[in-house]
Amino acid sequence: MPRPMNVLKFNGQFSQAEVHSWVRFCLPDLPEKSPPEDTVSLYFASTFLDTQLNITYKKGEAVFKSDNISTISILKDILSKEATKKKIRLDISYDISDESVIHTLSLIHPKLETQLLLAKKVQIIDALKELQVHENDLSFMSTDYRQILDNADKLKEEYKKQPCHLERLYGMITDLFIDKYKFKGQNVKNKVPRLLEILDGYDLQSLIAFFNQPS
């Protein structure tokens, strides 16, 4: 099944070398010089989320396609600024897919669930250890609880790293929400506190419903 893609297009009086330097500013791993072809096509995949970015550019035109609306938003902002520095006027057009936002939330979902489940497990470790001290026979305890006890040190170690993981995922979801409505010409930053409340009691369908509410 094809991914829902957002499309961003730039037209203007710029050379292929100029647009290559702008793209390289966003993606520093690219070679310094533009490839020799008249039309250059590049393909990238996020190692974290598995979202995709396809870039095609030539003299006077650049097209960016991604299933992550926030990638398109970042590219639009940065490339516009770089062109402005060079006093190059750009004609910018875009075609935004609301379905792509739900698609990206679905990619984030398993990672977020894993992190939230880890937090719940760590929260009950001390209570389980207290039981272990006072009860000689733990056969009444469920397999899941016994596994938490057996892996307590490992879980706590993973949890120490968790704040940055959760913060990253929350940041991605917040950016998705802001960017979705930014392309519609609406500022929804005042709704971010409500979004964070929904994330605290996370449920994918509730989150999707919030994203789809009229702003």
JSON list of C-alpha atoms in Angstrom, two decimals:
[
{"chain": "A", "resi": 1, "resn": "MET", "atom": "CA", "xyz": [0.00, 0.00, 0.00]},
{"chain": "A", "resi": 2, "resn": "PRO", "atom": "CA", "xyz": [1.53, 3.35, -1.03]},
{"chain": "A", "resi": 3, "resn": "ARG", "atom": "CA", "xyz": [2.37, 5.80, 1.73]},
{"chain": "A", "resi": 4, "resn": "PRO", "atom": "CA", "xyz": [0.42, 9.05, 1.91]},
{"chain": "A", "resi": 5, "resn": "MET", "atom": "CA", "xyz": [2.91, 11.72, 0.84]},
{"chain": "A", "resi": 6, "resn": "ASN", "atom": "CA", "xyz": [3.18, 15.47, 1.36]},
{"chain": "A", "resi": 7, "resn": "VAL", "atom": "CA", "xyz": [4.68, 17.39, -1.57]},
{"chain": "A", "resi": 8, "resn": "LEU", "atom": "CA", "xyz": [6.63, 20.65, -1.44]},
{"chain": "A", "resi": 9, "resn": "LYS", "atom": "CA", "xyz": [7.73, 22.38, -4.65]},
{"chain": "A", "resi": 10, "resn": "PHE", "atom": "CA", "xyz": [10.10, 25.32, -5.21]},
{"chain": "A", "resi": 11, "resn": "ASN", "atom": "CA", "xyz": [10.50, 27.20, -8.48]},
{"chain": "A", "resi": 12, "resn": "GLY", "atom": "CA", "xyz": [12.78, 30.17, -9.03]},
{"chain": "A", "resi": 13, "resn": "GLN", "atom": "CA", "xyz": [15.88, 31.66, -10.59]},
{"chain": "A", "resi": 14, "resn": "PHE", "atom": "CA", "xyz": [18.40, 29.40, -8.87]},
{"chain": "A", "resi": 15, "resn": "SER", "atom": "CA", "xyz": [21.15, 27.17, -10.23]},
{"chain": "A", "resi": 16, "resn": "GLN", "atom": "CA", "xyz": [21.45, 23.44, -9.56]},
{"chain": "A", "resi": 17, "resn": "ALA", "atom": "CA", "xyz": [24.55, 24.15, -7.45]},
{"chain": "A", "resi": 18, "resn": "GLU", "atom": "CA", "xyz": [22.58, 26.64, -5.31]},
{"chain": "A", "resi": 19, "resn": "VAL", "atom": "CA", "xyz": [19.69, 24.27, -4.62]},
{"chain": "A", "resi": 20, "resn": "HIS", "atom": "CA", "xyz": [22.20, 21.50, -3.88]},
{"chain": "A", "resi": 21, "resn": "SER", "atom": "CA", "xyz": [23.90, 23.71, -1.26]},
{"chain": "A", "resi": 22, "resn": "TRP", "atom": "CA", "xyz": [20.50, 24.42, 0.35]},
{"chain": "A", "resi": 23, "resn": "VAL", "atom": "CA", "xyz": [19.64, 20.73, 0.48]},
{"chain": "A", "resi": 24, "resn": "ARG", "atom": "CA", "xyz": [23.10, 19.95, 1.88]},
{"chain": "A", "resi": 25, "resn": "PHE", "atom": "CA", "xyz": [22.52, 22.56, 4.60]},
{"chain": "A", "resi": 26, "resn": "CYS", "atom": "CA", "xyz": [19.56, 20.39, 5.75]},
{"chain": "A", "resi": 27, "resn": "LEU", "atom": "CA", "xyz": [21.32, 17.06, 5.09]},
{"chain": "A", "resi": 28, "resn": "PRO", "atom": "CA", "xyz": [25.04, 17.59, 5.83]},
{"chain": "A", "resi": 29, "resn": "ASP", "atom": "CA", "xyz": [26.08, 14.05, 4.79]},
{"chain": "A", "resi": 30, "resn": "LEU", "atom": "CA", "xyz": [25.60, 14.94, 1.13]},
{"chain": "A", "resi": 31, "resn": "PRO", "atom": "CA", "xyz": [28.74, 15.56, -0.96]},
{"chain": "A", "resi": 32, "resn": "GLU", "atom": "CA", "xyz": [29.83, 19.18, -1.24]},
{"chain": "A", "resi": 33, "resn": "LYS", "atom": "CA", "xyz": [29.34, 19.32, -5.00]},
{"chain": "A", "resi": 34, "resn": "SER", "atom": "CA", "xyz": [26.14, 18.55, -6.85]},
{"chain": "A", "resi": 35, "resn": "PRO", "atom": "CA", "xyz": [26.13, 15.33, -8.93]},
{"chain": "A", "resi": 36, "resn": "PRO", "atom": "CA", "xyz": [26.76, 15.89, -12.66]},
{"chain": "A", "resi": 37, "resn": "GLU", "atom": "CA", "xyz": [23.26, 14.83, -13.81]},
{"chain": "A", "resi": 38, "resn": "ASP", "atom": "CA", "xyz": [20.86, 17.51, -15.09]},
{"chain": "A", "resi": 39, "resn": "THR", "atom": "CA", "xyz": [18.20, 16.20, -12.70]},
{"chain": "A", "resi": 40, "resn": "VAL", "atom": "CA", "xyz": [19.22, 14.81, -9.31]},
{"chain": "A", "resi": 41, "resn": "SER", "atom": "CA", "xyz": [17.05, 12.35, -7.34]},
{"chain": "A", "resi": 42, "resn": "LEU", "atom": "CA", "xyz": [17.81, 11.47, -3.71]},
{"chain": "A", "resi": 43, "resn": "TYR", "atom": "CA", "xyz": [16.07, 9.05, -1.35]},
{"chain": "A", "resi": 44, "resn": "PHE", "atom": "CA", "xyz": [16.28, 8.97, 2.44]},
{"chain": "A", "resi": 45, "resn": "ALA", "atom": "CA", "xyz": [14.65, 6.91, 5.20]},
{"chain": "A", "resi": 46, "resn": "SER", "atom": "CA", "xyz": [14.53, 7.76, 8.89]},
{"chain": "A", "resi": 47, "resn": "THR", "atom": "CA", "xyz": [16.32, 5.08, 10.92]},
{"chain": "A", "resi": 48, "resn": "PHE", "atom": "CA", "xyz": [14.18, 6.03, 13.93]},
{"chain": "A", "resi": 49, "resn": "LEU", "atom": "CA", "xyz": [10.66, 6.24, 12.47]},
{"chain": "A", "resi": 50, "resn": "ASP", "atom": "CA", "xyz": [11.02, 4.66, 9.02]},
{"chain": "A", "resi": 51, "resn": "THR", "atom": "CA", "xyz": [9.48, 7.76, 7.38]},
{"chain": "A", "resi": 52, "resn": "GLN", "atom": "CA", "xyz": [10.77, 8.63, 3.92]},
{"chain": "A", "resi": 53, "resn": "LEU", "atom": "CA", "xyz": [12.05, 11.68, 2.06]},
{"chain": "A", "resi": 54, "resn": "ASN", "atom": "CA", "xyz": [12.38, 11.83, -1.73]},
{"chain": "A", "resi": 55, "resn": "ILE", "atom": "CA", "xyz": [14.11, 14.84, -3.32]},
{"chain": "A", "resi": 56, "resn": "THR", "atom": "CA", "xyz": [14.31, 15.72, -7.02]},
{"chain": "A", "resi": 57, "resn": "TYR", "atom": "CA", "xyz": [15.97, 18.93, -8.15]},
{"chain": "A", "resi": 58, "resn": "LYS", "atom": "CA", "xyz": [17.42, 20.66, -11.17]},
{"chain": "A", "resi": 59, "resn": "LYS", "atom": "CA", "xyz": [18.10, 24.23, -12.23]},
{"chain": "A", "resi": 60, "resn": "GLY", "atom": "CA", "xyz": [15.06, 26.34, -11.34]},
{"chain": "A", "resi": 61, "resn": "GLU", "atom": "CA", "xyz": [13.03, 23.56, -9.66]},
{"chain": "A", "resi": 62, "resn": "ALA", "atom": "CA", "xyz": [13.10, 21.38, -6.54]},
{"chain": "A", "resi": 63, "resn": "VAL", "atom": "CA", "xyz": [10.47, 18.88, -5.37]},
{"chain": "A", "resi": 64, "resn": "PHE", "atom": "CA", "xyz": [10.37, 17.27, -1.92]},
{"chain": "A", "resi": 65, "resn": "LYS", "atom": "CA", "xyz": [8.08, 14.39, -0.97]},
{"chain": "A", "resi": 66, "resn": "SER", "atom": "CA", "xyz": [7.73, 12.91, 2.52]},
{"chain": "A", "resi": 67, "resn": "ASP", "atom": "CA", "xyz": [5.20, 10.96, 4.54]},
{"chain": "A", "resi": 68, "resn": "ASN", "atom": "CA", "xyz": [6.23, 13.07, 7.56]},
{"chain": "A", "resi": 69, "resn": "ILE", "atom": "CA", "xyz": [4.64, 16.54, 7.42]},
{"chain": "A", "resi": 70, "resn": "SER", "atom": "CA", "xyz": [7.21, 17.88, 9.91]},
{"chain": "A", "resi": 71, "resn": "THR", "atom": "CA", "xyz": [10.05, 17.02, 7.51]},
{"chain": "A", "resi": 72, "resn": "ILE", "atom": "CA", "xyz": [8.31, 19.09, 4.82]},
{"chain": "A", "resi": 73, "resn": "SER", "atom": "CA", "xyz": [7.77, 21.95, 7.29]},
{"chain": "A", "resi": 74, "resn": "ILE", "atom": "CA", "xyz": [11.45, 22.04, 8.27]},
{"chain": "A", "resi": 75, "resn": "LEU", "atom": "CA", "xyz": [12.58, 21.97, 4.64]},
{"chain": "A", "resi": 76, "resn": "LYS", "atom": "CA", "xyz": [10.17, 24.76, 3.71]},
{"chain": "A", "resi": 77, "resn": "ASP", "atom": "CA", "xyz": [11.43, 27.01, 6.53]},
{"chain": "A", "resi": 78, "resn": "ILE", "atom": "CA", "xyz": [15.14, 26.38, 6.02]},
{"chain": "A", "resi": 79, "resn": "LEU", "atom": "CA", "xyz": [15.19, 26.54, 2.23]},
{"chain": "A", "resi": 80, "resn": "SER", "atom": "CA", "xyz": [13.09, 29.72, 2.22]},
{"chain": "A", "resi": 81, "resn": "LYS", "atom": "CA", "xyz": [15.60, 31.36, 4.60]},
{"chain": "A", "resi": 82, "resn": "GLU", "atom": "CA", "xyz": [18.59, 30.22, 2.54]},
{"chain": "A", "resi": 83, "resn": "ALA", "atom": "CA", "xyz": [17.03, 31.60, -0.65]},
{"chain": "A", "resi": 84, "resn": "THR", "atom": "CA", "xyz": [16.23, 34.88, 1.09]},
{"chain": "A", "resi": 85, "resn": "LYS", "atom": "CA", "xyz": [19.90, 35.21, 2.14]},
{"chain": "A", "resi": 86, "resn": "LYS", "atom": "CA", "xyz": [20.82, 35.00, -1.55]},
{"chain": "A", "resi": 87, "resn": "LYS", "atom": "CA", "xyz": [17.99, 37.43, -2.45]},
{"chain": "A", "resi": 88, "resn": "ILE", "atom": "CA", "xyz": [16.41, 34.72, -4.63]},
{"chain": "A", "resi": 89, "resn": "ARG", "atom": "CA", "xyz": [12.63, 34.85, -4.92]},
{"chain": "A", "resi": 90, "resn": "LEU", "atom": "CA", "xyz": [10.95, 31.46, -4.68]},
{"chain": "A", "resi": 91, "resn": "ASP", "atom": "CA", "xyz": [7.53, 30.36, -5.85]},
{"chain": "A", "resi": 92, "resn": "ILE", "atom": "CA", "xyz": [6.47, 27.83, -3.23]},
{"chain": "A", "resi": 93, "resn": "SER", "atom": "CA", "xyz": [3.58, 25.39, -3.57]},
{"chain": "A", "resi": 94, "resn": "TYR", "atom": "CA", "xyz": [2.62, 22.38, -1.48]},
{"chain": "A", "resi": 95, "resn": "ASP", "atom": "CA", "xyz": [0.09, 19.58, -1.31]},
{"chain": "A", "resi": 96, "resn": "ILE", "atom": "CA", "xyz": [-0.46, 18.38, 2.25]},
{"chain": "A", "resi": 97, "resn": "SER", "atom": "CA", "xyz": [-1.94, 14.97, 3.11]},
{"chain": "A", "resi": 98, "resn": "ASP", "atom": "CA", "xyz": [-3.95, 14.74, 6.35]},
{"chain": "A", "resi": 99, "resn": "GLU", "atom": "CA", "xyz": [-3.70, 10.95, 6.02]},
{"chain": "A", "resi": 100, "resn": "SER", "atom": "CA", "xyz": [0.10, 11.23, 6.32]},
{"chain": "A", "resi": 101, "resn": "VAL", "atom": "CA", "xyz": [-0.29, 12.66, 9.84]},
{"chain": "A", "resi": 102, "resn": "ILE", "atom": "CA", "xyz": [-2.30, 9.61, 10.99]},
{"chain": "A", "resi": 103, "resn": "HIS", "atom": "CA", "xyz": [0.26, 7.38, 9.22]},
{"chain": "A", "resi": 104, "resn": "THR", "atom": "CA", "xyz": [3.15, 9.01, 11.15]},
{"chain": "A", "resi": 105, "resn": "LEU", "atom": "CA", "xyz": [1.27, 8.78, 14.46]},
{"chain": "A", "resi": 106, "resn": "SER", "atom": "CA", "xyz": [0.83, 5.06, 13.75]},
{"chain": "A", "resi": 107, "resn": "LEU", "atom": "CA", "xyz": [4.60, 4.72, 13.22]},
{"chain": "A", "resi": 108, "resn": "ILE", "atom": "CA", "xyz": [5.27, 6.50, 16.53]},
{"chain": "A", "resi": 109, "resn": "HIS", "atom": "CA", "xyz": [2.64, 4.41, 18.38]},
{"chain": "A", "resi": 110, "resn": "PRO", "atom": "CA", "xyz": [4.62, 1.19, 19.12]},
{"chain": "A", "resi": 111, "resn": "LYS", "atom": "CA", "xyz": [7.66, 3.18, 20.30]},
{"chain": "A", "resi": 112, "resn": "LEU", "atom": "CA", "xyz": [5.55, 5.34, 22.60]},
{"chain": "A", "resi": 113, "resn": "GLU", "atom": "CA", "xyz": [3.66, 2.31, 23.97]},
{"chain": "A", "resi": 114, "resn": "THR", "atom": "CA", "xyz": [6.97, 0.59, 24.77]},
{"chain": "A", "resi": 115, "resn": "GLN", "atom": "CA", "xyz": [8.26, 3.61, 26.69]},
{"chain": "A", "resi": 116, "resn": "LEU", "atom": "CA", "xyz": [5.02, 4.09, 28.66]},
{"chain": "A", "resi": 117, "resn": "LEU", "atom": "CA", "xyz": [4.85, 0.36, 29.52]},
{"chain": "A", "resi": 118, "resn": "LEU", "atom": "CA", "xyz": [8.44, 0.52, 30.78]},
{"chain": "A", "resi": 119, "resn": "ALA", "atom": "CA", "xyz": [7.49, 3.41, 33.09]},
{"chain": "A", "resi": 120, "resn": "LYS", "atom": "CA", "xyz": [4.56, 1.41, 34.51]},
{"chain": "A", "resi": 121, "resn": "LYS", "atom": "CA", "xyz": [6.78, -1.62, 35.16]},
{"chain": "A", "resi": 122, "resn": "VAL", "atom": "CA", "xyz": [9.41, 0.41, 37.02]},
{"chain": "A", "resi": 123, "resn": "GLN", "atom": "CA", "xyz": [6.75, 2.10, 39.16]},
{"chain": "A", "resi": 124, "resn": "ILE", "atom": "CA", "xyz": [5.70, -1.24, 40.68]},
{"chain": "A", "resi": 125, "resn": "ILE", "atom": "CA", "xyz": [9.16, -2.77, 41.22]},
{"chain": "A", "resi": 126, "resn": "ASP", "atom": "CA", "xyz": [9.49, -1.52, 44.82]},
{"chain": "A", "resi": 127, "resn": "ALA", "atom": "CA", "xyz": [6.03, -2.82, 45.76]},
{"chain": "A", "resi": 128, "resn": "LEU", "atom": "CA", "xyz": [6.84, -6.22, 44.24]},
{"chain": "A", "resi": 129, "resn": "LYS", "atom": "CA", "xyz": [10.17, -6.38, 46.09]},
{"chain": "A", "resi": 130, "resn": "GLU", "atom": "CA", "xyz": [8.37, -5.59, 49.35]},
{"chain": "A", "resi": 131, "resn": "LEU", "atom": "CA", "xyz": [6.07, -8.54, 48.68]},
{"chain": "A", "resi": 132, "resn": "GLN", "atom": "CA", "xyz": [9.07, -10.73, 47.91]},
{"chain": "A", "resi": 133, "resn": "VAL", "atom": "CA", "xyz": [10.59, -9.91, 51.32]},
{"chain": "A", "resi": 134, "resn": "HIS", "atom": "CA", "xyz": [7.42, -10.80, 53.25]},
{"chain": "A", "resi": 135, "resn": "GLU", "atom": "CA", "xyz": [6.21, -13.80, 51.23]},
{"chain": "A", "resi": 136, "resn": "ASN", "atom": "CA", "xyz": [8.13, -17.07, 51.04]},
{"chain": "A", "resi": 137, "resn": "ASP", "atom": "CA", "xyz": [5.91, -18.44, 48.27]},
{"chain": "A", "resi": 138, "resn": "LEU", "atom": "CA", "xyz": [5.44, -16.22, 45.23]},
{"chain": "A", "resi": 139, "resn": "SER", "atom": "CA", "xyz": [3.52, -18.81, 43.20]},
{"chain": "A", "resi": 140, "resn": "PHE", "atom": "CA", "xyz": [0.39, -16.65, 43.51]},
{"chain": "A", "resi": 141, "resn": "MET", "atom": "CA", "xyz": [2.13, -13.90, 41.56]},
{"chain": "A", "resi": 142, "resn": "SER", "atom": "CA", "xyz": [1.42, -13.63, 37.83]},
{"chain": "A", "resi": 143, "resn": "THR", "atom": "CA", "xyz": [4.11, -14.52, 35.29]},
{"chain": "A", "resi": 144, "resn": "ASP", "atom": "CA", "xyz": [4.29, -10.86, 34.19]},
{"chain": "A", "resi": 145, "resn": "TYR", "atom": "CA", "xyz": [5.00, -9.69, 37.76]},
{"chain": "A", "resi": 146, "resn": "ARG", "atom": "CA", "xyz": [7.64, -12.39, 38.29]},
{"chain": "A", "resi": 147, "resn": "GLN", "atom": "CA", "xyz": [9.35, -11.33, 35.05]},
{"chain": "A", "resi": 148, "resn": "ILE", "atom": "CA", "xyz": [9.39, -7.71, 36.26]},
{"chain": "A", "resi": 149, "resn": "LEU", "atom": "CA", "xyz": [11.08, -8.84, 39.50]},
{"chain": "A", "resi": 150, "resn": "ASP", "atom": "CA", "xyz": [13.61, -11.02, 37.64]},
{"chain": "A", "resi": 151, "resn": "ASN", "atom": "CA", "xyz": [14.51, -8.16, 35.29]},
{"chain": "A", "resi": 152, "resn": "ALA", "atom": "CA", "xyz": [14.25, -5.31, 37.83]},
{"chain": "A", "resi": 153, "resn": "ASP", "atom": "CA", "xyz": [17.84, -4.05, 37.45]},
{"chain": "A", "resi": 154, "resn": "LYS", "atom": "CA", "xyz": [17.69, -4.14, 33.65]},
{"chain": "A", "resi": 155, "resn": "LEU", "atom": "CA", "xyz": [14.33, -2.32, 33.63]},
{"chain": "A", "resi": 156, "resn": "LYS", "atom": "CA", "xyz": [15.64, 0.38, 35.96]},
{"chain": "A", "resi": 157, "resn": "GLU", "atom": "CA", "xyz": [18.71, 0.83, 33.76]},
{"chain": "A", "resi": 158, "resn": "GLU", "atom": "CA", "xyz": [16.51, 1.25, 30.66]},
{"chain": "A", "resi": 159, "resn": "TYR", "atom": "CA", "xyz": [14.28, 3.65, 32.58]},
{"chain": "A", "resi": 160, "resn": "LYS", "atom": "CA", "xyz": [17.26, 5.91, 33.35]},
{"chain": "A", "resi": 161, "resn": "LYS", "atom": "CA", "xyz": [17.59, 6.53, 29.62]},
{"chain": "A", "resi": 162, "resn": "GLN", "atom": "CA", "xyz": [13.85, 6.99, 29.20]},
{"chain": "A", "resi": 163, "resn": "PRO", "atom": "CA", "xyz": [13.31, 10.74, 29.76]},
{"chain": "A", "resi": 164, "resn": "CYS", "atom": "CA", "xyz": [15.15, 11.62, 26.54]},
{"chain": "A", "resi": 165, "resn": "HIS", "atom": "CA", "xyz": [13.27, 8.90, 24.58]},
{"chain": "A", "resi": 166, "resn": "LEU", "atom": "CA", "xyz": [9.85, 10.02, 25.81]},
{"chain": "A", "resi": 167, "resn": "GLU", "atom": "CA", "xyz": [10.73, 13.68, 25.34]},
{"chain": "A", "resi": 168, "resn": "ARG", "atom": "CA", "xyz": [11.77, 12.96, 21.76]},
{"chain": "A", "resi": 169, "resn": "LEU", "atom": "CA", "xyz": [8.52, 11.13, 20.98]},
{"chain": "A", "resi": 170, "resn": "TYR", "atom": "CA", "xyz": [6.37, 13.80, 22.67]},
{"chain": "A", "resi": 171, "resn": "GLY", "atom": "CA", "xyz": [8.29, 16.44, 20.70]},
{"chain": "A", "resi": 172, "resn": "MET", "atom": "CA", "xyz": [7.63, 14.64, 17.41]},
{"chain": "A", "resi": 173, "resn": "ILE", "atom": "CA", "xyz": [3.90, 14.40, 18.14]},
{"chain": "A", "resi": 174, "resn": "THR", "atom": "CA", "xyz": [3.72, 18.07, 19.18]},
{"chain": "A", "resi": 175, "resn": "ASP", "atom": "CA", "xyz": [5.55, 19.13, 16.00]},
{"chain": "A", "resi": 176, "resn": "LEU", "atom": "CA", "xyz": [3.19, 17.02, 13.88]},
{"chain": "A", "resi": 177, "resn": "PHE", "atom": "CA", "xyz": [0.18, 18.73, 15.45]},
{"chain": "A", "resi": 178, "resn": "ILE", "atom": "CA", "xyz": [1.58, 22.26, 15.05]},
{"chain": "A", "resi": 179, "resn": "ASP", "atom": "CA", "xyz": [2.81, 21.61, 11.48]},
{"chain": "A", "resi": 180, "resn": "LYS", "atom": "CA", "xyz": [-0.48, 20.06, 10.32]},
{"chain": "A", "resi": 181, "resn": "TYR", "atom": "CA", "xyz": [-2.34, 23.25, 11.17]},
{"chain": "A", "resi": 182, "resn": "LYS", "atom": "CA", "xyz": [0.49, 25.61, 10.20]},
{"chain": "A", "resi": 183, "resn": "PHE", "atom": "CA", "xyz": [0.04, 24.50, 6.59]},
{"chain": "A", "resi": 184, "resn": "LYS", "atom": "CA", "xyz": [-3.64, 25.38, 6.95]},
{"chain": "A", "resi": 185, "resn": "GLY", "atom": "CA", "xyz": [-2.65, 28.87, 8.14]},
{"chain": "A", "resi": 186, "resn": "GLN", "atom": "CA", "xyz": [-3.71, 28.22, 11.74]},
{"chain": "A", "resi": 187, "resn": "ASN", "atom": "CA", "xyz": [-1.70, 28.62, 14.95]},
{"chain": "A", "resi": 188, "resn": "VAL", "atom": "CA", "xyz": [-2.64, 25.90, 17.46]},
{"chain": "A", "resi": 189, "resn": "LYS", "atom": "CA", "xyz": [0.16, 26.37, 20.03]},
{"chain": "A", "resi": 190, "resn": "ASN", "atom": "CA", "xyz": [-2.46, 27.29, 22.64]},
{"chain": "A", "resi": 191, "resn": "LYS", "atom": "CA", "xyz": [-3.80, 23.71, 22.32]},
{"chain": "A", "resi": 192, "resn": "VAL", "atom": "CA", "xyz": [-0.45, 22.05, 23.09]},
{"chain": "A", "resi": 193, "resn": "PRO", "atom": "CA", "xyz": [-1.17, 21.79, 26.88]},
{"chain": "A", "resi": 194, "resn": "ARG", "atom": "CA", "xyz": [-4.32, 19.80, 26.07]},
{"chain": "A", "resi": 195, "resn": "LEU", "atom": "CA", "xyz": [-2.31, 17.61, 23.69]},
{"chain": "A", "resi": 196, "resn": "LEU", "atom": "CA", "xyz": [0.19, 16.85, 26.48]},
{"chain": "A", "resi": 197, "resn": "GLU", "atom": "CA", "xyz": [-2.71, 15.92, 28.80]},
{"chain": "A", "resi": 198, "resn": "ILE", "atom": "CA", "xyz": [-3.91, 13.41, 26.19]},
{"chain": "A", "resi": 199, "resn": "LEU", "atom": "CA", "xyz": [-0.38, 11.99, 25.90]},
{"chain": "A", "resi": 200, "resn": "ASP", "atom": "CA", "xyz": [-0.24, 11.50, 29.68]},
{"chain": "A", "resi": 201, "resn": "GLY", "atom": "CA", "xyz": [-3.27, 9.18, 29.42]},
{"chain": "A", "resi": 202, "resn": "TYR", "atom": "CA", "xyz": [-2.11, 7.90, 26.05]},
{"chain": "A", "resi": 203, "resn": "ASP", "atom": "CA", "xyz": [-4.48, 6.09, 23.71]},
{"chain": "A", "resi": 204, "resn": "LEU", "atom": "CA", "xyz": [-3.86, 6.15, 19.95]},
{"chain": "A", "resi": 205, "resn": "GLN", "atom": "CA", "xyz": [-7.50, 6.58, 18.94]},
{"chain": "A", "resi": 206, "resn": "SER", "atom": "CA", "xyz": [-8.02, 9.47, 21.41]},
{"chain": "A", "resi": 207, "resn": "LEU", "atom": "CA", "xyz": [-4.87, 11.12, 20.03]},
{"chain": "A", "resi": 208, "resn": "ILE", "atom": "CA", "xyz": [-6.06, 10.73, 16.42]},
{"chain": "A", "resi": 209, "resn": "ALA", "atom": "CA", "xyz": [-9.47, 12.15, 17.39]},
{"chain": "A", "resi": 210, "resn": "PHE", "atom": "CA", "xyz": [-7.74, 15.18, 18.93]},
{"chain": "A", "resi": 211, "resn": "PHE", "atom": "CA", "xyz": [-5.64, 15.72, 15.79]},
{"chain": "A", "resi": 212, "resn": "ASN", "atom": "CA", "xyz": [-8.77, 15.58, 13.64]},
{"chain": "A", "resi": 213, "resn": "GLN", "atom": "CA", "xyz": [-10.82, 18.06, 15.69]},
{"chain": "A", "resi": 214, "resn": "PRO", "atom": "CA", "xyz": [-11.49, 21.36, 13.91]},
{"chain": "A", "resi": 215, "resn": "SER", "atom": "CA", "xyz": [-9.01, 23.87, 15.33]}
]
